[in-house]
XYZ file of C-alpha atoms in Angstrom:
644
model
C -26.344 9.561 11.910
C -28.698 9.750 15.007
C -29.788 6.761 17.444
C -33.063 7.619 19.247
C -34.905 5.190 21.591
C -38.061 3.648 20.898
C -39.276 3.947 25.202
C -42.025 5.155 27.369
C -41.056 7.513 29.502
C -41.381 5.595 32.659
C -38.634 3.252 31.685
C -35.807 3.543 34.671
C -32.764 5.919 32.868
C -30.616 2.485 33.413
C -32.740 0.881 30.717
C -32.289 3.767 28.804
C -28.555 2.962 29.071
C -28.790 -0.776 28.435
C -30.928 -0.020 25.496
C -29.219 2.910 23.875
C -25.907 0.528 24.009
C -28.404 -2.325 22.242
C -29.883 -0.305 19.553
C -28.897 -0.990 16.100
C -25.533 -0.240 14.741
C -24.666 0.103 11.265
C -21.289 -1.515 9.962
C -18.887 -0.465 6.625
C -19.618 3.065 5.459
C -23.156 3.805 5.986
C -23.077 6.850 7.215
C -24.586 10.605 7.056
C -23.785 12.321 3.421
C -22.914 8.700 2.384
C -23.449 7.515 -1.018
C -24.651 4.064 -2.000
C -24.155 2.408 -5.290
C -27.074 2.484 -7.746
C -28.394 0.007 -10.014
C -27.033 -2.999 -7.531
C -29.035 -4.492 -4.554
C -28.019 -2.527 -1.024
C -26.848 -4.943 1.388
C -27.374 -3.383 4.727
C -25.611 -4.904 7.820
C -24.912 -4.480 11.421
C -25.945 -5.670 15.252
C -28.416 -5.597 17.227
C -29.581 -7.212 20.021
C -29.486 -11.237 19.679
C -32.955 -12.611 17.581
C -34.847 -8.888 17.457
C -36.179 -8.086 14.348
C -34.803 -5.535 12.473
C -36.399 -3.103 9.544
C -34.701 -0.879 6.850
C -36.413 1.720 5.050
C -35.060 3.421 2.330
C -36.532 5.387 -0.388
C -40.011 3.794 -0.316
C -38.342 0.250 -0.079
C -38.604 -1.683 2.980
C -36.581 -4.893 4.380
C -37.065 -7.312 7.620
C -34.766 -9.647 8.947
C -33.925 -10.470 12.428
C -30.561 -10.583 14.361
C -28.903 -13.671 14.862
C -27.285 -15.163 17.750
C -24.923 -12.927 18.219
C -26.205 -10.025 17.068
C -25.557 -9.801 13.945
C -27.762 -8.792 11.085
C -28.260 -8.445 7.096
C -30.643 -6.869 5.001
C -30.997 -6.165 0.949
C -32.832 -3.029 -0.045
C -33.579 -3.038 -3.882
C -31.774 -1.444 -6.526
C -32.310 2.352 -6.914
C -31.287 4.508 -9.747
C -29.277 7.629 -9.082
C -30.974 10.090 -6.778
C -31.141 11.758 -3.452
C -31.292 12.952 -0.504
C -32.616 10.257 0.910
C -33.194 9.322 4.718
C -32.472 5.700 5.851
C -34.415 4.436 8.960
C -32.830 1.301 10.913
C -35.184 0.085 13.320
C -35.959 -2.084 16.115
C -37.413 -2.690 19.412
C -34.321 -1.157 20.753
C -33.912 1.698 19.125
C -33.681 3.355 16.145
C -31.046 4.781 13.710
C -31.341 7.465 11.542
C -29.219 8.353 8.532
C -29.405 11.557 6.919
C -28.421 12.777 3.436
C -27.646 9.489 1.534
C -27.266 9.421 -2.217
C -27.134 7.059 -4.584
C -24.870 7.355 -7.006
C -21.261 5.700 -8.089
C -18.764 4.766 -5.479
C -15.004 4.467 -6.473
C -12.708 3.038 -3.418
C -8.914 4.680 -4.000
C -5.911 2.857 -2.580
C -2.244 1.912 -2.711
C 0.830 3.704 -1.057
C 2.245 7.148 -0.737
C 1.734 8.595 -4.019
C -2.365 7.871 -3.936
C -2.059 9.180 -0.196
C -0.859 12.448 -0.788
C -3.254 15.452 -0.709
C -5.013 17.680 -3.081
C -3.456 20.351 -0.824
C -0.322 19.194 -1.643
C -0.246 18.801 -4.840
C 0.477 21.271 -8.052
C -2.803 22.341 -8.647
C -3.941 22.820 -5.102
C -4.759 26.481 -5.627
C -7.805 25.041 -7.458
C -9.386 23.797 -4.337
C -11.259 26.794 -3.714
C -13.819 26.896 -6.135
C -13.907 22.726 -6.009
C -16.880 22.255 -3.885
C -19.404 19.908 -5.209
C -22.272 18.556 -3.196
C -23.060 15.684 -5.855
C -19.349 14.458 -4.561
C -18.833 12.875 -1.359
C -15.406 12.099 0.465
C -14.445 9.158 2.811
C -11.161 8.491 4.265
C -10.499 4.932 6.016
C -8.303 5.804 8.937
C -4.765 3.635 9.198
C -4.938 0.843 11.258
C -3.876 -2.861 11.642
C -5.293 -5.896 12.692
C -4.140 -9.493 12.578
C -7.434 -11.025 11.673
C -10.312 -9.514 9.087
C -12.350 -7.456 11.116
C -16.264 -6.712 10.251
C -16.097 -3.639 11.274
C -14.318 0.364 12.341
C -13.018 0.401 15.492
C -14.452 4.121 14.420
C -16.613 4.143 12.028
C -15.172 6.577 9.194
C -17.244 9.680 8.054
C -18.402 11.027 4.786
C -18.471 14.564 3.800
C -19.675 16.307 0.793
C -16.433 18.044 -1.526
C -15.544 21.428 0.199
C -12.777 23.326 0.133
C -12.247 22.122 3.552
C -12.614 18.348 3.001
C -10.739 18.374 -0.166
C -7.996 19.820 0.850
C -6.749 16.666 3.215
C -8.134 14.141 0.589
C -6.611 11.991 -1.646
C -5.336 14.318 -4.533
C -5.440 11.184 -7.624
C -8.777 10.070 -6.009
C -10.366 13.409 -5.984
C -9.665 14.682 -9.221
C -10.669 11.298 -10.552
C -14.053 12.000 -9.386
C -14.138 15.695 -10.057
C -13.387 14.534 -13.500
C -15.889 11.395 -13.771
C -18.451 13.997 -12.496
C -18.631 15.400 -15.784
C -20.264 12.702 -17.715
C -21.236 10.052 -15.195
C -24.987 12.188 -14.434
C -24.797 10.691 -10.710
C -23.612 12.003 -7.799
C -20.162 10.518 -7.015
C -18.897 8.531 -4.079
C -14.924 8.533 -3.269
C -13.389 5.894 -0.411
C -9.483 6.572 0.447
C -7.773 3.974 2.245
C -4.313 4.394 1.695
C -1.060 3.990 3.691
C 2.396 5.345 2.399
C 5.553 3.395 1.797
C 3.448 -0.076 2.132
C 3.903 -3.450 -0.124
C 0.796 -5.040 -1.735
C 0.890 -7.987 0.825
C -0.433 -6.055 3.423
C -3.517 -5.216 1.071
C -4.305 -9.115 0.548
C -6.977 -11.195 2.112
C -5.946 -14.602 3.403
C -7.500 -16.314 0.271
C -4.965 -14.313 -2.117
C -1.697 -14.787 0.253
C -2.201 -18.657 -0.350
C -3.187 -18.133 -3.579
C 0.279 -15.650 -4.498
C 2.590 -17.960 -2.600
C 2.547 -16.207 0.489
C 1.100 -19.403 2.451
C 3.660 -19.581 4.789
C 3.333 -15.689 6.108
C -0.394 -16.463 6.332
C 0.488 -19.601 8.712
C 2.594 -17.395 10.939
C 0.260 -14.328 10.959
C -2.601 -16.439 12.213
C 0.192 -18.154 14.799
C 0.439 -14.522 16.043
C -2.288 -14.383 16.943
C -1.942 -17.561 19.575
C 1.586 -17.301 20.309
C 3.189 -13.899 20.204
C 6.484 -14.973 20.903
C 6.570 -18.258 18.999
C 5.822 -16.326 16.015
C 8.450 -13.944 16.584
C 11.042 -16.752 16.822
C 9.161 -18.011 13.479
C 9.871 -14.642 11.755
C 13.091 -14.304 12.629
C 14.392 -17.605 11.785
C 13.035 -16.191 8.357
C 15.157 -13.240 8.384
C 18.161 -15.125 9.480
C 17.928 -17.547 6.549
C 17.770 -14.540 4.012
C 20.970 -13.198 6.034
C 22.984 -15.875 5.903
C 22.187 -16.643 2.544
C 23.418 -13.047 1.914
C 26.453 -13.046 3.869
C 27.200 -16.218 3.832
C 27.813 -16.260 7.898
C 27.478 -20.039 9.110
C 24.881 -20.155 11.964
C 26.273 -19.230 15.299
C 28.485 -16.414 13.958
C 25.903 -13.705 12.518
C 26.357 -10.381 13.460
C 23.431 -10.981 16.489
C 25.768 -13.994 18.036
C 28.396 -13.035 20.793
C 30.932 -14.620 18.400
C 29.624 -12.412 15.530
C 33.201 -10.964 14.163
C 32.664 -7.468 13.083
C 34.550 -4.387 12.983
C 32.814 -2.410 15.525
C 33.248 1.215 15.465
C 31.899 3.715 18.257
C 28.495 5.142 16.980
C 28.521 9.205 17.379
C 25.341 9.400 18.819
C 21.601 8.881 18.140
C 20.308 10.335 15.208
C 20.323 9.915 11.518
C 23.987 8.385 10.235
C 23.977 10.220 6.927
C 24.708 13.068 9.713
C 27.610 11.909 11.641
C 30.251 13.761 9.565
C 30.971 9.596 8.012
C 31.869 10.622 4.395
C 30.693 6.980 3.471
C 27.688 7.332 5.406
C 26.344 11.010 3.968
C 24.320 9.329 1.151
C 24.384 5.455 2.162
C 21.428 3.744 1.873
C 21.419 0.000 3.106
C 21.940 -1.894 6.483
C 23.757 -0.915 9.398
C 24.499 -3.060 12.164
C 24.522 -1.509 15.917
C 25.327 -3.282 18.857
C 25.570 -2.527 22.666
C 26.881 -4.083 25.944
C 24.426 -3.730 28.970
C 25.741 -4.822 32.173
C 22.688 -5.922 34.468
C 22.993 -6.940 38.425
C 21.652 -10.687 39.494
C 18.432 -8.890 40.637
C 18.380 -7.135 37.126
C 18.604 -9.709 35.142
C 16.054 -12.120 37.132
C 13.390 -10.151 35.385
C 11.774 -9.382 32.357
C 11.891 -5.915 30.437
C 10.589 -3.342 27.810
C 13.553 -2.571 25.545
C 12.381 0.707 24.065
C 14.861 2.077 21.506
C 13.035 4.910 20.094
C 12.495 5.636 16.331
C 14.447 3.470 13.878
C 14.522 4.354 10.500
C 13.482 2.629 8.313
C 13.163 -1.300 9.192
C 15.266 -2.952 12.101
C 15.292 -6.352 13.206
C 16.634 -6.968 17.177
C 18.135 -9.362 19.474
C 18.851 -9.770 22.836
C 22.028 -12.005 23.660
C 20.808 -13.699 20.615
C 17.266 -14.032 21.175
C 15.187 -12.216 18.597
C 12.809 -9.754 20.592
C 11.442 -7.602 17.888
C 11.483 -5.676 14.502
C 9.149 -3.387 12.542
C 9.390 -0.789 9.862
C 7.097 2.201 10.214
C 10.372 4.762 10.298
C 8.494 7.293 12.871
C 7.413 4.186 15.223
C 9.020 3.997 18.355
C 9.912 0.443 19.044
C 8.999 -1.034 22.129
C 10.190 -4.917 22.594
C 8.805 -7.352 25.071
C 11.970 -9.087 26.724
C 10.943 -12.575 28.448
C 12.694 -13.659 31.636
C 15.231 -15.903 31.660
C 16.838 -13.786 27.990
C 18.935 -11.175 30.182
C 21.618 -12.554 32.314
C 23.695 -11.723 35.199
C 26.902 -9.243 34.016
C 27.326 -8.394 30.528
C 24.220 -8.278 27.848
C 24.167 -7.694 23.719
C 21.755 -5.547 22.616
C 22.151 -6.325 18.772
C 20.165 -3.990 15.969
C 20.134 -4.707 12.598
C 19.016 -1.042 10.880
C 17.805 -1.144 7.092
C 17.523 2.232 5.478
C 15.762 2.092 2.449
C 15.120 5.383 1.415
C 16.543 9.097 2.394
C 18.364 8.957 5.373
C 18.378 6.428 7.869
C 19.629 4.777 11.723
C 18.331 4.855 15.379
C 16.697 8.049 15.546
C 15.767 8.690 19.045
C 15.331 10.385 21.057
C 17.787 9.596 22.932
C 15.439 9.573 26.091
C 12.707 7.144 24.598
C 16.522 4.805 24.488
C 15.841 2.852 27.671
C 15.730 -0.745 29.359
C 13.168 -1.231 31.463
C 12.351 -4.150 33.772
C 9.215 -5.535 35.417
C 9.506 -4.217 38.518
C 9.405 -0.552 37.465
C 13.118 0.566 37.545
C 14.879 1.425 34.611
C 18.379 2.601 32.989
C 19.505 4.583 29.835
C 20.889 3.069 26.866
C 21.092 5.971 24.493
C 25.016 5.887 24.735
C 27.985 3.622 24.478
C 26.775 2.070 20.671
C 28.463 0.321 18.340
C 28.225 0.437 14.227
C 29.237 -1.459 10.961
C 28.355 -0.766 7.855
C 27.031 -3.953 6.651
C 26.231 -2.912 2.574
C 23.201 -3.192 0.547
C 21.373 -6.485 0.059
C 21.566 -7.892 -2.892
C 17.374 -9.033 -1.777
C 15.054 -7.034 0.176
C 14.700 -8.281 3.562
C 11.847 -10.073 4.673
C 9.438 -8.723 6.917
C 7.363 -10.008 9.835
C 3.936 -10.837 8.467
C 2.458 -8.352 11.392
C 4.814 -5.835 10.164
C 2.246 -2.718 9.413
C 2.938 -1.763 6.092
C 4.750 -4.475 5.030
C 3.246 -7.488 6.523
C 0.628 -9.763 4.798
C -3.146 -8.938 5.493
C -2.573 -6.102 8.294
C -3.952 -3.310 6.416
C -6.611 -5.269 3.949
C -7.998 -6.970 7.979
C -8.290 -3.348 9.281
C -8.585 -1.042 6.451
C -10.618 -2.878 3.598
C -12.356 -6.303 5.444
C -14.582 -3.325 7.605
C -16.015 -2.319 4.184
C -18.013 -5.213 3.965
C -20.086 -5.818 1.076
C -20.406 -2.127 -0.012
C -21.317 -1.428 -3.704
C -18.418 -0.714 -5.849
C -18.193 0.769 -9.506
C -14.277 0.520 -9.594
C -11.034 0.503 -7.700
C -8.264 2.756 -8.285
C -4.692 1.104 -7.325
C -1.583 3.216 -7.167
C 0.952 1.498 -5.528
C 4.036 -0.669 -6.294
C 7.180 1.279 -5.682
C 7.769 -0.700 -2.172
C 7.080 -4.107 -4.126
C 9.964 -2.909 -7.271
C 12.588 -6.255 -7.197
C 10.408 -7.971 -5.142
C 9.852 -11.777 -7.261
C 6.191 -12.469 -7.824
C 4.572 -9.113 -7.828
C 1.819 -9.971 -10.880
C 0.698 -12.946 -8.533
C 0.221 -10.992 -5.585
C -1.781 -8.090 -8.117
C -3.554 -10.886 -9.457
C -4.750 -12.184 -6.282
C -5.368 -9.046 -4.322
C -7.717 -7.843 -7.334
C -9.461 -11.336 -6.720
C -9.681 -10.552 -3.181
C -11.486 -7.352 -3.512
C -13.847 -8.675 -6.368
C -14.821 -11.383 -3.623
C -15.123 -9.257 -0.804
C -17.611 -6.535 -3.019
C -19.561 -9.650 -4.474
C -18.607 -8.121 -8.313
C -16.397 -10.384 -10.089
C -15.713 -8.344 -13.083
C -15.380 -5.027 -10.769
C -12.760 -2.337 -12.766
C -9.598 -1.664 -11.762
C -7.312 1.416 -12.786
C -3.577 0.191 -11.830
C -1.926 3.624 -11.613
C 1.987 3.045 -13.172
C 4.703 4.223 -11.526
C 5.688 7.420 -12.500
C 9.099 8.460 -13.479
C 11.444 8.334 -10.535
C 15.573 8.053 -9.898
C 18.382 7.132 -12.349
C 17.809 8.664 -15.870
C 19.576 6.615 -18.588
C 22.591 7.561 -21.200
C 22.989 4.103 -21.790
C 20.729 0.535 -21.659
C 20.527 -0.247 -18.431
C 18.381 -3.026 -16.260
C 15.398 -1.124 -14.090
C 13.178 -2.591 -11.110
C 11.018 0.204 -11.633
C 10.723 -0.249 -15.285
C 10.448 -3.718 -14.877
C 7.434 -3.115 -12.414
C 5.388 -0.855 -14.751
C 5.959 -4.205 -17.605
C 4.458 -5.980 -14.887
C 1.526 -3.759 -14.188
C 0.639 -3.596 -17.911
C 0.806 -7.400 -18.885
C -1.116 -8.055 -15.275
C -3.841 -5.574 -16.562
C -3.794 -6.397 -19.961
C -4.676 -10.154 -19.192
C -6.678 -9.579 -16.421
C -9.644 -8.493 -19.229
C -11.373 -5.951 -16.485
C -8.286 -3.842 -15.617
C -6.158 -1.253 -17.138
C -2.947 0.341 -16.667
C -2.367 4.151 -16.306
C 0.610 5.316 -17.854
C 1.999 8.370 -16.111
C 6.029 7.901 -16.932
C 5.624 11.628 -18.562
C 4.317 12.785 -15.317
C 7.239 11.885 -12.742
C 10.166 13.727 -10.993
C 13.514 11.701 -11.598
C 13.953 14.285 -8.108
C 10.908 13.719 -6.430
C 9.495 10.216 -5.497
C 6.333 12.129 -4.888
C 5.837 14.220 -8.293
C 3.168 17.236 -7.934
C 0.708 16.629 -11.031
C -1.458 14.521 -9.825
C -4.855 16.063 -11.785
C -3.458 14.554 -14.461
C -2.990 11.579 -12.606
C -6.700 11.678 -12.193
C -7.892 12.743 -15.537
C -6.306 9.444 -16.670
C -7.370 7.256 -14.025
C -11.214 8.666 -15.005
C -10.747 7.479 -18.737
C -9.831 4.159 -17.707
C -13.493 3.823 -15.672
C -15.249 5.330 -18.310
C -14.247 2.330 -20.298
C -14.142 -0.238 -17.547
C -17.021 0.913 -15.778
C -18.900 2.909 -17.461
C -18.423 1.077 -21.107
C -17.363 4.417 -23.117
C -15.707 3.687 -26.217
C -11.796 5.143 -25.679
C -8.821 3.455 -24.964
C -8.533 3.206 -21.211
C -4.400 3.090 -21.277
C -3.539 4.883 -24.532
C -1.411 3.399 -26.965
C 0.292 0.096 -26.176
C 2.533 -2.299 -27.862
C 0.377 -5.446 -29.230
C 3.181 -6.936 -31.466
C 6.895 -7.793 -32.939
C 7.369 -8.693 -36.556
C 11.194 -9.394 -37.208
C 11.652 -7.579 -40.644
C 14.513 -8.904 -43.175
C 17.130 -6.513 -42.809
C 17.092 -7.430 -38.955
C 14.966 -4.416 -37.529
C 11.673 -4.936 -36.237
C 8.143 -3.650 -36.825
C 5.923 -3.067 -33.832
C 2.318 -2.398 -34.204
C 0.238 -0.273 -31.573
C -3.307 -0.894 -30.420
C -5.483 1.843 -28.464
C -3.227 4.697 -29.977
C -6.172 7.753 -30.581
C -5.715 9.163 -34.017
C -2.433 7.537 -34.505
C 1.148 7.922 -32.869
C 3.254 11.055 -32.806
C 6.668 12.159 -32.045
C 7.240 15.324 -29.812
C 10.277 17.713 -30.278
C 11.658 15.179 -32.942
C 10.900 12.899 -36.516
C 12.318 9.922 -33.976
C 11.423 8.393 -31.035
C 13.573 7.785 -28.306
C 13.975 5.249 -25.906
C 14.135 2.044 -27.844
C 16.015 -0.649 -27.575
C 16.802 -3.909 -29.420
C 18.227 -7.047 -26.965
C 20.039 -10.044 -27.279
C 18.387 -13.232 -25.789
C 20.309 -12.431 -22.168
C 21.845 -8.844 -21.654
C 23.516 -6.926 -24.051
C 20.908 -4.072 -25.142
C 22.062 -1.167 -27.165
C 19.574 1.663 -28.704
C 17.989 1.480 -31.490
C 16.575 4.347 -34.648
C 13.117 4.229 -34.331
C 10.405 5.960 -36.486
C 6.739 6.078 -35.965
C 3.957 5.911 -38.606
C 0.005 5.606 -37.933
C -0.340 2.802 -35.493
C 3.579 1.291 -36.164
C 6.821 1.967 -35.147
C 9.776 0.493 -37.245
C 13.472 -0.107 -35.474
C 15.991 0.021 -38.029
C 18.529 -3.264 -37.711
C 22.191 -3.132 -36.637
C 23.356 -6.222 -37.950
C 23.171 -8.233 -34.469
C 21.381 -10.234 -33.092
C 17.389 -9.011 -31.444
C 15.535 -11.743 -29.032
C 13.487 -8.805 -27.409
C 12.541 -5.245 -27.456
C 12.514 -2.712 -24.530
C 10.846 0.775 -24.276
C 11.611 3.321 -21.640
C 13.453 0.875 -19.770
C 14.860 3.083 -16.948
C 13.659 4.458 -13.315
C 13.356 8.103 -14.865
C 13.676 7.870 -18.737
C 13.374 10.520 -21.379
C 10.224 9.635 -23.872
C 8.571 11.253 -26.464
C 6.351 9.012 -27.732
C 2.565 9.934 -27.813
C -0.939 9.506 -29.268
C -2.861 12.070 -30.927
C -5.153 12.518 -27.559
C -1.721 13.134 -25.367
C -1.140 9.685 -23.962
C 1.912 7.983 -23.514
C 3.018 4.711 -25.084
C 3.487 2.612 -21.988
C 7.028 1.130 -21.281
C 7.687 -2.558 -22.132
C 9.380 -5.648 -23.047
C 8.627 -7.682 -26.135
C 9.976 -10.621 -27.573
C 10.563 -10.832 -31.130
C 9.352 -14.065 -32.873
């Protein structure tokens, strides 16, 4: 994209600088090698200088406006059908911009956590890559950032690039070979948007509008307070997390672990660095909280101040006090924190640096380095704090903790403000979501999928826009017995939510996990299936955009139960057996056991045991065993039924 200025040449060069800072600017994704969507009116927005008019051209199609007060401006080209190369002119007495290479075509915006982040080159069929390149395919990747309010627009404005070897490599490995595969049959060139952030929760993905509307009203409230009063909303948050602790622990208020009368049974901390590597046999696999505490003696001339507490990387969530007084918390693992400490906290003689450290994954603790461990005050001096640490083990929740709505990744509206608000109004054929392990026992997490698709629809002016919810994958704790499953009960979630939903659809991929590897390698699979669903959704092809899923119970009269199958191609199949697997009959509360299940055409019939069934459950476990298929290779999705 090129800005040239519309100037004689005996304007002074300092109104050449003025103007060149004035001249139009382009907002969302409109970029060089960009691709619009077709068939849908182009709504083309940015500044300029305050009430100068403004005029697109596009393709033969022209649009006027002027810029408002402050600056601001919005024009709508009309529709165009599939095409390109095109060059877009912006102009106005300012200057002029220039974009080069646009397309029109069908643009798909990717998103969710780790497992849509990863890249091609990462992933098992990255030797593929080479001979990938497509020029009908363009790639755009949102950059991470955070904001506490929607923002209009990139702090840097992201940049397309047509599929190379090069630019697929880094890219989104579900998202690409979506396209790649949509590419086929679609007979438009493709746009892909990536805006992705590993290990977050859906909150952070949610406008305002869908936090009140999921029950999140009160972390909207104390973002927006943030905003005003930094430290007020700290104190908000943390009274938060306090609650949920003693509510946990049942500690009265005044003797929590952060108190000076907190009773604990303090041990000496080795050093900085993970725990699981101390040489603590309980510690070499623990994940959960640990508590850490330290004493900080300060002089009267010391303490008068106020301070930076840096402690270095924490991994994975902390919260922190300071004699009591919550300074800080935040769970990006590699972050170093960095805590503002207001005078009048530290006092004279001895102080209680109090860490609570919440390792939810891997390994976990205060990281380091041990030379980013320091107290620093306000009038430049500074001392070390990396040693001298106490530890407690203080278990595994029974809840996940709650997080400060500014948190980054697991806040509420951080990432949508900075990462998805900057899109604008951009044209949209779908959305594909892959996210939901960070949200697994988390109460409520169909309302908050519910109102973040509502979100999105509103922000992209498309109220029946597509999305393909990617399930989780198979991940953890296989299953010789019934057992109860967060991540099972997730995927349940995901179906019914995109079942109901009427422009949504699951895609099942527990045949495609690692119970090893949170992050499992096929992901072209991954993206096959994530294509299907938008040729239904968005494209209105006749197939199944799931595969074959449960659609009812029939109680039969020797006490088994009949379940019929809709969307299953050619019929259902068993692999490497004349059973399925991975059935289960349930009492009304508890007590599952597994049940003989055969498969016929669209049915499957679980033979009775002479107890009694409330429900039926299908591959309920983090990383079961399955065998249950179509005739096109898809597999049944897990669930829970009830039985009439």
């Amino acid at each position: 994209m090129k800005v040239s200025m519309l100037a004689s040449g005996a304007v002074l060069a300092l109104s050449l600088v003025q103007a060149a800072s004035a001249a139009p600017r382009l907002d969302g994704v409109v970029s060089d090698h960009a691709v619009l969507q077709r068939d849908r009116p182009l709504v083309i927005t940015g500044t300029a200088r305050a009430g100068e008019a403004v005029l697109v051209n596009l393709a033969g199609r022209t649009a006027r406006g002027r810029a408002d007060g402050d600056g601001r401006f919005s024009l709508t080209l009309p529709p165009l059908g599939a095409g390109g190369p095109y060059q877009m002119l912006v102009t106005a007495p300012s200057g002029q911009v220039v974009v080069d290479d646009l397309m029109i075509g069908d643009v798909f915006l990717c998103s969710g956590q780790s497992n849509m982040e990863l890249a091609t080159a990462q992933a098992q069929n990255s030797f593929q890559i080479a001979g990938a390149a497509d020029e009908g395919l363009r790639l755009l990747t949102v950059a991470k950032r955070v904001a506490a309010t929607p923002q209009s627009r990139f702090d840097q404005p992201p940049a397309w690039a047509p599929a190379t070897p090069g630019t697929i490599a880094g890219f989104s490995a579900v998202c690409f070979y979506m396209g790649q595969d949509l590419r086929k049959t679609a007979k438009a060139p493709i746009g892909l948007i990536h805006a992705s952030w590993g290990g977050s929760r859906i909150s952070p993905w949610m406008a305002p509008e869908g936090l009140r509307a999921a029950g999140m009203a009160a972390e909207a409230a104390t973002l927006e307070l943030y905003t005003r009063d930094t430290a007020a909303a700290e104190v908000t948050a943390a009274d938060t997390w306090g609650k949920w602790w003693r509510d946990q622990s049942g500690d009265a208020p005044g003797r929590e672990p952060w108190h000076a009368d907190g009773v604990l049974d303090w041990r000496p901390a080795p050093g900085v660095g993970a725990f699981n590597r101390w040489g603590v046999p309980d510690l070499a696999s623990y994940v959960g909280m640990v508590w850490f505490k330290k004493d900080v003696v300060l002089t009267a001339e010391q303490a008068r101040q106020g301070a930076v507490l840096s402690l270095g990387a924490i991994d994975d969530a902390d919260r922190t006090w300071v004699n009591g007084v919550p300074v800080g918390g935040g769970s990006i693992a590699s972050a170093p924190r960095r805590y503002r400490i207001a005078p009048g906290v530290l006092v004279e003689g001895r102080n209680a640096v109090t860490v609570n450290v919440d390792n939810v994954y891997a390994e976990g603790g205060m990281i380091g380095p041990a030379n980013l461990m320091r107290l620093r005050f306000d009038d430049g001096t500074e001392i070390a704090i990396d040693a001298g640490w106490r530890y407690v083990v203080a278990g595994r929740p029974k809840s996940n903790a709650p997080r400060s709505p500014w948190d980054d990744i697991n806040g509420a509206g951080t990432l949508y403000n900075a990462m998805i608000a900057p899109l604008g109004t951009v044209g949209l054929k779908g959305v594909a979501w892959y996210q939901g392990e960070s949200d697994t026992d988390l109460p409520g997490y169909d309302r908050r999928l519910r109102a973040m698709m509502a979100d999105w629809r509103r922000q992209f002016a498309t109220p029946d826009l597509p999305f393909a919810v990617v399930q989780l994958s198979a991940y953890g704790a296989t299953a010789s017995r019934p057992t109860e499953s967060g991540w099972a009960r997730l995927r349940d979630i995901q179906r019914r939510t995109t079942e109901a939903d009427g422009h949504a659809a699951a895609v099942v991929t527990i045949d495609l996990g690692d119970p090893l590897d949170i992050h499992p390698g096929e992901k072209q699979e991954v993206g096959r299936r994530a294509a299907r669903a938008m040729r239904a959704l968005a494209y209105g092809e006749d197939v199944a955009p799931s595969g074959p899923g449960v659609s009812a119970a029939v109680r039969n009269p020797d006490g088994g139960v009949t379940l019929a199958f809709k969307g299953a191609s050619g019929g259902l199949v068993t692999h490497s057996a004349n059973v399925a697997i991975g059935f289960e009959l349930c009492a009304e509360t508890g007590s599952c056991r597994f049940a003989a299940a055969v498969a016929s055409g669209d049915t499957v019939v679980l033979a009775g045991d002479g107890k009694s069934v409330a429900r039926v459950r299908y591959a309920w476990a983090d990383a079961p065993a399955v065998n249950l298929f179509d005739q096109s290779g898809l597999p049944v999705s897990p669930f829970e039924i009830a039985v009439p």
